[in-house]
Amino acid sequence: MRFVEQLPYETREEDHVTITMADGVRLSARIWRPVASDREPVPAVVETIPYRKNDLTSTRDAIHHPYLAGHGYACVRVDLRGTGESEGVLPDEYLEQEQRDAEEVLAWVAAQPWCDGNTGMMGISWGAFAALQTAARRPESLKAIVIASFTDDRYADDMHYLGGAMLSDNLAEAGTMFAYATCPPDPAVVGERWREMWQERLEAARPWVLEWLRHPHRDAYWRHASLSEDYTRLRCPVLASSGWADGYSNAVTRLLAGADVPRKGLIGPWSHKLPHLGEPGPAIGYLQEVVAWWDHWLKGVDNGVMEGPMLRTWMQESVPPSTSYEERPGRWVGEPSWPSPRIKEVAYPLRGAAIVMADEGEEPPRGRPRTVRSPLSVGQFAGKWASYNAPPDLPYDQREEDGGSLVFETAPLTERLEILGAPSVDLEVSASAPVAQVTARISDVDPDGRATRVTYGVLNLTHRESDEHPEPLEPGRRYRARITLNGVGQAFPPGHRIRLSLSTSYWPLVWPAPEPVLLTVHEEGAALTLPVRPLEEPDGLPEAPFGEPEGCRPPPVTRLTEPEQAWNVTRSLVDYHSALDIVKDRGLQRYEANGIEVGLRACERYASVADDFASLSGRSAWTMTFSRPGGWDVRVETSTVLTADAEEFRVDATLDGYEDGRRVFSRTWNETVPRNLA
């Protein structure tokens, strides 16, 4: 990244500004704005997230908010109620209170003498959720939003459930927020009230996973704040982005198709990162794109920002399997609208073990039904639902996974094939149990046999007709089912094969069905449908459509201890225990701008014994420390353990708070939740 030292506007920063809500709770904000805004008001851009502006996001914030301020905007970064230096408590994600707070923040900002009354919202992940959810409420001052790595469907396309099956990230994200929502405010900012504020957070804490487990189907809990329920609520322009390695890769195209507002989409090869910090690369000059967006929609500049393709995306080239990439080879392509009139949905029949391509002559006769009952080891190389590219968390070589799967494969391709969009698999199946899953994976198989997973999808077969009203299977009865896979842009070169793999479990990425299932796949109507992009169509973009990544230089951070990243799969052939252990340790760091020292260590463990479905367990444990030499030393430790039998989930959780090495708070939870076809 190129750090920009000179910007069009001289700026000033206010570290801690309080914004009082209607109920008296004061939220803490950091504001960057042009010095000239004292005399000449400017538009404002707001970001609201729970991740602590004073320390944990301060480096990231300092790259882009001062950059935007230096281009003539007031940037307001707010800690959500109950996080960072804001008062109150945060009991769950995306609640009505959070959205009301956002509306009040926008009204406050628009009324400030340094704001001209026009506002925008931006963010990645939670911040993007907040921007989209607030925009759907149509606050008067909000004129446009910029969102990255987001969803418009909280049930079907977030960290909780996928195809009606529960993701292990349901536990992991709950563990993350169990820690973040119980961290103390900074005494240097809020004063002696910090203990009272911290105690209030600790007393209100509860493992969020309990609530998420109680809603395994699409209901009012998930419909709340899901724009996909009614796209007409959105009336302001949207610049939306994500990455193919991110868990939120589907939302950009879905929003482009569903919304009826000025909109642009951008999908790169990235994991869960902002595009100017994108990994795997190439990262792009995203902040230049954002400035142009704000200039047009908040300042009224006629700069052609809406010209060109509606969707710009990275068409990925074939790569060997790896759990991490510095760069993904490919090229930028453009589509004039979405769905694109240029992309053709092509169905390829499944016969025997073959995917029958259109140019292979007469379709082979149907064969006998095939069966699969996958071992729990299938999925150990699946990677994370949402990759962060650290530790290495992308899927590895799929050959071992395919050993426990039902596999269909093309002959070696005779010419290049490109796909852009969401593949799907149509099946006629019967199962041996009332609750069953099927995971479908598409892999790019090179001539040496290495298999790189391109995309995947999951379906809890009880949700085959409805996420709102799932129905158990009748063992032995045949059902039609469609599995929709995650969208992707991918090129398959000549000589490579396309492989479709079906498995009845995908642990630990997905929590398995209550018991092992024998799945029978019948060939009637079985097909893989690919969104084929014609090779002869122009891409509609120059070879280098984006500038170099740039931003402001963040303040220094001193590393006091070394970080640790680990992703280890272990198996014992003595007692048949298997485990995936993940470590994300940022090490101890000192933020030189305010002297605070912060440590963050997160450990996840997903374990099982042989193919005993009652042996499954997941654990998310966090330790977060905050201190200043000679004056302040606190620690929060959380642990959440999830286990299950055929009838219910069990959650065992602990929360401990420490000051100066002395435990000042401790609470334990031991609760069960019925599985309800999960």
CSV table of N, CA and C in Angstrom, one decimal, residues 430-541:
chain,number,residue,atom,x,y,z
A,430,SER,N,-32.9,-40.4,-1.8
A,430,SER,CA,-33.6,-41.0,-0.6
A,430,SER,C,-32.6,-41.2,0.5
A,431,ALA,N,-33.1,-41.1,1.7
A,431,ALA,CA,-32.2,-41.1,2.9
A,431,ALA,C,-32.6,-42.2,3.9
A,432,SER,N,-31.7,-42.6,4.7
A,432,SER,CA,-32.0,-43.7,5.7
A,432,SER,C,-32.5,-43.1,7.0
A,433,ALA,N,-32.6,-41.8,7.2
A,433,ALA,CA,-32.9,-41.2,8.4
A,433,ALA,C,-33.8,-39.9,8.2
A,434,PRO,N,-34.5,-39.4,9.2
A,434,PRO,CA,-35.4,-38.3,8.9
A,434,PRO,C,-34.7,-37.0,8.8
A,435,VAL,N,-33.5,-36.9,9.2
A,435,VAL,CA,-32.7,-35.6,9.1
A,435,VAL,C,-31.4,-36.0,8.4
A,436,ALA,N,-31.1,-35.4,7.2
A,436,ALA,CA,-30.0,-35.7,6.5
A,436,ALA,C,-29.4,-34.4,5.8
A,437,GLN,N,-28.1,-34.4,5.5
A,437,GLN,CA,-27.5,-33.3,4.8
A,437,GLN,C,-26.8,-33.8,3.6
A,438,VAL,N,-26.7,-32.9,2.6
A,438,VAL,CA,-25.8,-33.2,1.5
A,438,VAL,C,-25.0,-31.9,1.2
A,439,THR,N,-23.7,-32.1,1.1
A,439,THR,CA,-22.8,-31.1,0.7
A,439,THR,C,-22.3,-31.3,-0.7
A,440,ALA,N,-22.3,-30.3,-1.6
A,440,ALA,CA,-21.9,-30.5,-3.0
A,440,ALA,C,-20.7,-29.6,-3.1
A,441,ARG,N,-19.6,-30.1,-3.7
A,441,ARG,CA,-18.4,-29.3,-3.9
A,441,ARG,C,-18.0,-29.5,-5.4
A,442,ILE,N,-17.5,-28.4,-6.0
A,442,ILE,CA,-17.0,-28.4,-7.3
A,442,ILE,C,-15.5,-28.1,-7.2
A,443,SER,N,-14.7,-29.0,-7.8
A,443,SER,CA,-13.2,-28.8,-7.8
A,443,SER,C,-12.7,-28.8,-9.2
A,444,ASP,N,-11.6,-28.1,-9.3
A,444,ASP,CA,-10.8,-28.0,-10.5
A,444,ASP,C,-9.6,-29.0,-10.4
A,445,VAL,N,-9.7,-30.1,-11.2
A,445,VAL,CA,-8.7,-31.2,-11.1
A,445,VAL,C,-7.7,-31.0,-12.2
A,446,ASP,N,-6.4,-30.8,-11.8
A,446,ASP,CA,-5.4,-30.7,-12.8
A,446,ASP,C,-4.9,-32.0,-13.3
A,447,PRO,N,-4.1,-32.0,-14.4
A,447,PRO,CA,-3.7,-33.3,-15.0
A,447,PRO,C,-2.9,-34.2,-14.0
A,448,ASP,N,-2.3,-33.6,-13.0
A,448,ASP,CA,-1.6,-34.4,-12.0
A,448,ASP,C,-2.5,-35.0,-10.9
A,449,GLY,N,-3.8,-34.7,-11.0
A,449,GLY,CA,-4.8,-35.2,-10.0
A,449,GLY,C,-5.1,-34.3,-8.8
A,450,ARG,N,-4.3,-33.2,-8.7
A,450,ARG,CA,-4.6,-32.3,-7.5
A,450,ARG,C,-6.0,-31.7,-7.7
A,451,ALA,N,-6.7,-31.6,-6.6
A,451,ALA,CA,-8.1,-31.0,-6.7
A,451,ALA,C,-8.2,-29.8,-5.9
A,452,THR,N,-8.5,-28.6,-6.5
A,452,THR,CA,-8.7,-27.4,-5.8
A,452,THR,C,-10.2,-27.1,-5.8
A,453,ARG,N,-10.7,-26.9,-4.6
A,453,ARG,CA,-12.1,-26.6,-4.4
A,453,ARG,C,-12.4,-25.2,-5.0
A,454,VAL,N,-13.4,-25.1,-5.8
A,454,VAL,CA,-13.8,-23.9,-6.5
A,454,VAL,C,-14.9,-23.2,-5.7
A,455,THR,N,-15.9,-24.0,-5.4
A,455,THR,CA,-17.1,-23.6,-4.6
A,455,THR,C,-17.8,-24.8,-4.0
A,456,TYR,N,-18.8,-24.5,-3.1
A,456,TYR,CA,-19.5,-25.5,-2.5
A,456,TYR,C,-20.8,-25.0,-2.0
A,457,GLY,N,-21.7,-25.9,-1.7
A,457,GLY,CA,-23.0,-25.6,-1.1
A,457,GLY,C,-23.5,-26.7,-0.2
A,458,VAL,N,-24.4,-26.4,0.7
A,458,VAL,CA,-24.9,-27.3,1.7
A,458,VAL,C,-26.4,-27.3,1.7
A,459,LEU,N,-27.1,-28.4,1.9
A,459,LEU,CA,-28.5,-28.4,2.1
A,459,LEU,C,-28.9,-29.4,3.1
A,460,ASN,N,-29.5,-28.9,4.2
A,460,ASN,CA,-30.2,-29.8,5.1
A,460,ASN,C,-31.5,-30.2,4.4
A,461,LEU,N,-31.6,-31.5,4.1
A,461,LEU,CA,-32.7,-32.0,3.2
A,461,LEU,C,-34.1,-31.8,3.9
A,462,THR,N,-34.2,-31.5,5.2
A,462,THR,CA,-35.5,-31.2,5.7
A,462,THR,C,-35.9,-29.8,5.3
A,463,HIS,N,-35.0,-29.0,4.7
A,463,HIS,CA,-35.3,-27.7,4.2
A,463,HIS,C,-35.4,-27.7,2.7
A,464,ARG,N,-35.6,-28.8,2.1
A,464,ARG,CA,-35.7,-28.9,0.6
A,464,ARG,C,-36.8,-28.0,0.0
A,465,GLU,N,-37.9,-27.8,0.7
A,465,GLU,CA,-39.0,-27.0,0.2
A,465,GLU,C,-39.1,-25.7,0.9
A,466,SER,N,-38.6,-25.6,2.2
A,466,SER,CA,-38.9,-24.3,2.9
A,466,SER,C,-37.9,-24.2,4.1
A,467,ASP,N,-37.3,-23.0,4.3
A,467,ASP,CA,-36.5,-22.7,5.5
A,467,ASP,C,-37.4,-22.4,6.6
A,468,GLU,N,-38.6,-21.9,6.3
A,468,GLU,CA,-39.6,-21.5,7.4
A,468,GLU,C,-40.2,-22.7,8.0
A,469,HIS,N,-40.6,-23.7,7.2
A,469,HIS,CA,-41.3,-24.8,7.7
A,469,HIS,C,-40.7,-26.1,7.2
A,470,PRO,N,-39.5,-26.5,7.7
A,470,PRO,CA,-38.9,-27.7,7.2
A,470,PRO,C,-39.7,-28.9,7.7
A,471,GLU,N,-39.5,-30.0,6.9
A,471,GLU,CA,-40.2,-31.2,7.2
A,471,GLU,C,-39.3,-32.4,7.2
A,472,PRO,N,-39.4,-33.3,8.2
A,472,PRO,CA,-38.5,-34.5,8.2
A,472,PRO,C,-38.7,-35.4,7.0
A,473,LEU,N,-37.7,-36.1,6.7
A,473,LEU,CA,-37.7,-37.0,5.6
A,473,LEU,C,-38.4,-38.3,6.0
A,474,GLU,N,-39.0,-39.0,5.1
A,474,GLU,CA,-39.5,-40.3,5.3
A,474,GLU,C,-38.4,-41.3,4.8
A,475,PRO,N,-37.8,-42.0,5.7
A,475,PRO,CA,-36.7,-42.9,5.2
A,475,PRO,C,-37.1,-43.8,4.0
A,476,GLY,N,-36.3,-43.8,3.0
A,476,GLY,CA,-36.5,-44.6,1.8
A,476,GLY,C,-37.3,-43.9,0.8
A,477,ARG,N,-38.0,-42.8,1.1
A,477,ARG,CA,-38.8,-42.1,0.1
A,477,ARG,C,-37.9,-41.2,-0.8
A,478,ARG,N,-38.2,-41.1,-2.1
A,478,ARG,CA,-37.4,-40.3,-3.0
A,478,ARG,C,-37.9,-38.9,-3.0
A,479,TYR,N,-37.0,-37.9,-3.0
A,479,TYR,CA,-37.3,-36.5,-3.0
A,479,TYR,C,-36.4,-35.8,-4.0
A,480,ARG,N,-37.0,-34.7,-4.6
A,480,ARG,CA,-36.2,-33.9,-5.5
A,480,ARG,C,-35.6,-32.7,-4.6
A,481,ALA,N,-34.4,-32.4,-4.9
A,481,ALA,CA,-33.7,-31.4,-4.1
A,481,ALA,C,-32.7,-30.6,-5.0
A,482,ARG,N,-32.6,-29.3,-4.8
A,482,ARG,CA,-31.6,-28.5,-5.5
A,482,ARG,C,-30.7,-27.9,-4.4
A,483,ILE,N,-29.4,-28.1,-4.7
A,483,ILE,CA,-28.4,-27.5,-3.8
A,483,ILE,C,-27.8,-26.3,-4.6
A,484,THR,N,-27.9,-25.1,-4.1
A,484,THR,CA,-27.3,-23.9,-4.7
A,484,THR,C,-25.9,-23.7,-4.1
A,485,LEU,N,-24.9,-23.6,-4.9
A,485,LEU,CA,-23.5,-23.4,-4.4
A,485,LEU,C,-23.2,-21.9,-4.4
A,486,ASN,N,-22.1,-21.6,-3.7
A,486,ASN,CA,-21.7,-20.2,-3.6
A,486,ASN,C,-21.3,-19.7,-5.0
A,487,GLY,N,-21.6,-18.4,-5.2
A,487,GLY,CA,-21.2,-17.8,-6.5
A,487,GLY,C,-19.7,-17.7,-6.6
A,488,VAL,N,-19.2,-17.8,-7.9
A,488,VAL,CA,-17.8,-17.7,-8.1
A,488,VAL,C,-17.5,-17.3,-9.5
A,489,GLY,N,-16.3,-16.7,-9.7
A,489,GLY,CA,-15.8,-16.5,-11.1
A,489,GLY,C,-14.6,-17.3,-11.2
A,490,GLN,N,-14.6,-18.3,-12.2
A,490,GLN,CA,-13.5,-19.3,-12.2
A,490,GLN,C,-13.3,-19.8,-13.7
A,491,ALA,N,-12.1,-19.8,-14.1
A,491,ALA,CA,-11.7,-20.4,-15.4
A,491,ALA,C,-11.1,-21.8,-15.2
A,492,PHE,N,-11.6,-22.7,-16.1
A,492,PHE,CA,-11.1,-24.1,-16.1
A,492,PHE,C,-10.3,-24.2,-17.4
A,493,PRO,N,-9.0,-24.5,-17.4
A,493,PRO,CA,-8.2,-24.6,-18.6
A,493,PRO,C,-8.4,-25.9,-19.3
A,494,PRO,N,-8.0,-26.0,-20.6
A,494,PRO,CA,-8.0,-27.3,-21.3
A,494,PRO,C,-7.1,-28.3,-20.6
A,495,GLY,N,-7.6,-29.6,-20.6
A,495,GLY,CA,-6.8,-30.6,-20.0
A,495,GLY,C,-7.2,-30.9,-18.5
A,496,HIS,N,-7.9,-29.9,-17.9
A,496,HIS,CA,-8.3,-30.1,-16.5
A,496,HIS,C,-9.7,-30.7,-16.6
A,497,ARG,N,-10.1,-31.3,-15.4
A,497,ARG,CA,-11.4,-31.9,-15.3
A,497,ARG,C,-12.2,-31.1,-14.2
A,498,ILE,N,-13.5,-31.1,-14.4
A,498,ILE,CA,-14.4,-30.5,-13.4
A,498,ILE,C,-15.0,-31.7,-12.6
A,499,ARG,N,-14.8,-31.6,-11.3
A,499,ARG,CA,-15.3,-32.7,-10.4
A,499,ARG,C,-16.4,-32.1,-9.5
A,500,LEU,N,-17.5,-32.9,-9.4
A,500,LEU,CA,-18.6,-32.7,-8.4
A,500,LEU,C,-18.5,-33.8,-7.4
A,501,SER,N,-18.4,-33.4,-6.1
A,501,SER,CA,-18.4,-34.3,-5.0
A,501,SER,C,-19.5,-34.1,-4.1
A,502,LEU,N,-20.2,-35.2,-3.7
A,502,LEU,CA,-21.3,-35.1,-2.8
A,502,LEU,C,-21.0,-35.9,-1.5
A,503,SER,N,-21.2,-35.3,-0.3
A,503,SER,CA,-21.0,-36.0,0.9
A,503,SER,C,-22.1,-35.7,1.9
A,504,THR,N,-22.3,-36.6,2.8
A,504,THR,CA,-23.4,-36.5,3.8
A,504,THR,C,-23.0,-35.8,5.1
A,505,SER,N,-21.7,-35.4,5.2
A,505,SER,CA,-21.2,-34.6,6.3
A,505,SER,C,-20.1,-33.7,5.7
A,506,TYR,N,-19.9,-32.6,6.5
A,506,TYR,CA,-18.8,-31.7,6.1
A,506,TYR,C,-18.3,-31.0,7.4
A,507,TRP,N,-17.9,-31.9,8.3
A,507,TRP,CA,-17.5,-31.5,9.6
A,507,TRP,C,-16.0,-31.1,9.6
A,508,PRO,N,-15.6,-30.0,10.2
A,508,PRO,CA,-16.4,-29.2,11.2
A,508,PRO,C,-16.9,-27.9,10.5
A,509,LEU,N,-16.8,-27.7,9.2
A,509,LEU,CA,-17.4,-26.4,8.7
A,509,LEU,C,-18.9,-26.4,9.0
A,510,VAL,N,-19.5,-27.6,8.9
A,510,VAL,CA,-21.0,-27.7,9.1
A,510,VAL,C,-21.2,-28.7,10.2
A,511,TRP,N,-22.1,-28.4,11.2
A,511,TRP,CA,-22.4,-29.4,12.2
A,511,TRP,C,-23.2,-30.5,11.6
A,512,PRO,N,-22.8,-31.7,11.7
A,512,PRO,CA,-23.5,-32.8,11.0
A,512,PRO,C,-24.9,-33.1,11.5
A,513,ALA,N,-25.7,-33.9,10.7
A,513,ALA,CA,-27.0,-34.3,11.1
A,513,ALA,C,-26.9,-35.2,12.4
A,514,PRO,N,-28.0,-35.4,13.1
A,514,PRO,CA,-28.0,-36.1,14.4
A,514,PRO,C,-27.4,-37.5,14.4
A,515,GLU,N,-27.5,-38.2,13.2
A,515,GLU,CA,-27.0,-39.5,13.1
A,515,GLU,C,-26.4,-39.8,11.7
A,516,PRO,N,-25.6,-40.8,11.5
A,516,PRO,CA,-25.0,-41.1,10.2
A,516,PRO,C,-26.2,-41.5,9.3
A,517,VAL,N,-26.0,-41.1,8.0
A,517,VAL,CA,-27.1,-41.3,7.0
A,517,VAL,C,-26.5,-41.9,5.8
A,518,LEU,N,-27.2,-42.9,5.3
A,518,LEU,CA,-26.9,-43.5,4.0
A,518,LEU,C,-27.8,-42.7,3.0
A,519,LEU,N,-27.2,-42.1,2.0
A,519,LEU,CA,-27.9,-41.3,1.0
A,519,LEU,C,-27.8,-42.0,-0.3
A,520,THR,N,-29.0,-42.2,-0.9
A,520,THR,CA,-29.0,-42.8,-2.3
A,520,THR,C,-29.3,-41.8,-3.3
A,521,VAL,N,-28.5,-41.7,-4.3
A,521,VAL,CA,-28.7,-40.7,-5.4
A,521,VAL,C,-29.2,-41.4,-6.6
A,522,HIS,N,-30.3,-41.0,-7.1
A,522,HIS,CA,-30.9,-41.6,-8.3
A,522,HIS,C,-30.6,-40.7,-9.5
A,523,GLU,N,-30.4,-41.3,-10.7
A,523,GLU,CA,-30.0,-40.5,-11.8
A,523,GLU,C,-31.1,-39.7,-12.5
A,524,GLU,N,-32.3,-40.0,-12.3
A,524,GLU,CA,-33.4,-39.3,-12.9
A,524,GLU,C,-33.3,-37.8,-12.6
A,525,GLY,N,-33.1,-37.0,-13.7
A,525,GLY,CA,-33.0,-35.5,-13.5
A,525,GLY,C,-31.8,-35.0,-12.8
A,526,ALA,N,-30.8,-35.9,-12.5
A,526,ALA,CA,-29.6,-35.4,-11.8
A,526,ALA,C,-28.8,-34.6,-12.8
A,527,ALA,N,-28.4,-33.4,-12.4
A,527,ALA,CA,-27.6,-32.6,-13.2
A,527,ALA,C,-26.8,-31.5,-12.4
A,528,LEU,N,-25.7,-31.1,-13.0
A,528,LEU,CA,-24.9,-30.0,-12.5
A,528,LEU,C,-25.1,-28.8,-13.5
A,529,THR,N,-25.6,-27.7,-13.0
A,529,THR,CA,-25.8,-26.5,-13.8
A,529,THR,C,-24.8,-25.5,-13.5
A,530,LEU,N,-24.1,-25.1,-14.6
A,530,LEU,CA,-23.0,-24.1,-14.4
A,530,LEU,C,-23.4,-22.8,-15.1
A,531,PRO,N,-23.1,-21.6,-14.5
A,531,PRO,CA,-23.3,-20.3,-15.2
A,531,PRO,C,-22.1,-20.0,-16.1
A,532,VAL,N,-22.3,-20.4,-17.4
A,532,VAL,CA,-21.2,-20.3,-18.3
A,532,VAL,C,-21.1,-18.9,-18.9
A,533,ARG,N,-19.9,-18.3,-18.9
A,533,ARG,CA,-19.7,-17.0,-19.4
A,533,ARG,C,-19.0,-17.2,-20.8
A,534,PRO,N,-19.6,-16.6,-21.9
A,534,PRO,CA,-19.0,-16.9,-23.2
A,534,PRO,C,-17.6,-16.3,-23.3
A,535,LEU,N,-16.7,-17.0,-23.9
A,535,LEU,CA,-15.3,-16.6,-24.0
A,535,LEU,C,-15.1,-15.4,-25.0
A,536,GLU,N,-16.0,-15.4,-26.0
A,536,GLU,CA,-15.9,-14.4,-27.0
A,536,GLU,C,-16.5,-13.0,-26.6
A,537,GLU,N,-17.2,-13.0,-25.5
A,537,GLU,CA,-17.7,-11.7,-25.1
A,537,GLU,C,-16.6,-10.8,-24.5
A,538,PRO,N,-16.7,-9.5,-24.9
A,538,PRO,CA,-15.7,-8.5,-24.3
A,538,PRO,C,-15.9,-8.4,-22.8
A,539,ASP,N,-14.8,-8.1,-22.1
A,539,ASP,CA,-14.9,-8.0,-20.7
A,539,ASP,C,-15.4,-6.6,-20.2
A,540,GLY,N,-15.3,-5.6,-21.1
A,540,GLY,CA,-15.9,-4.3,-20.8
A,540,GLY,C,-15.0,-3.5,-19.8
A,541,LEU,N,-13.8,-3.9,-19.5
A,541,LEU,CA,-12.9,-3.2,-18.6
A,541,LEU,C,-11.5,-3.1,-19.2
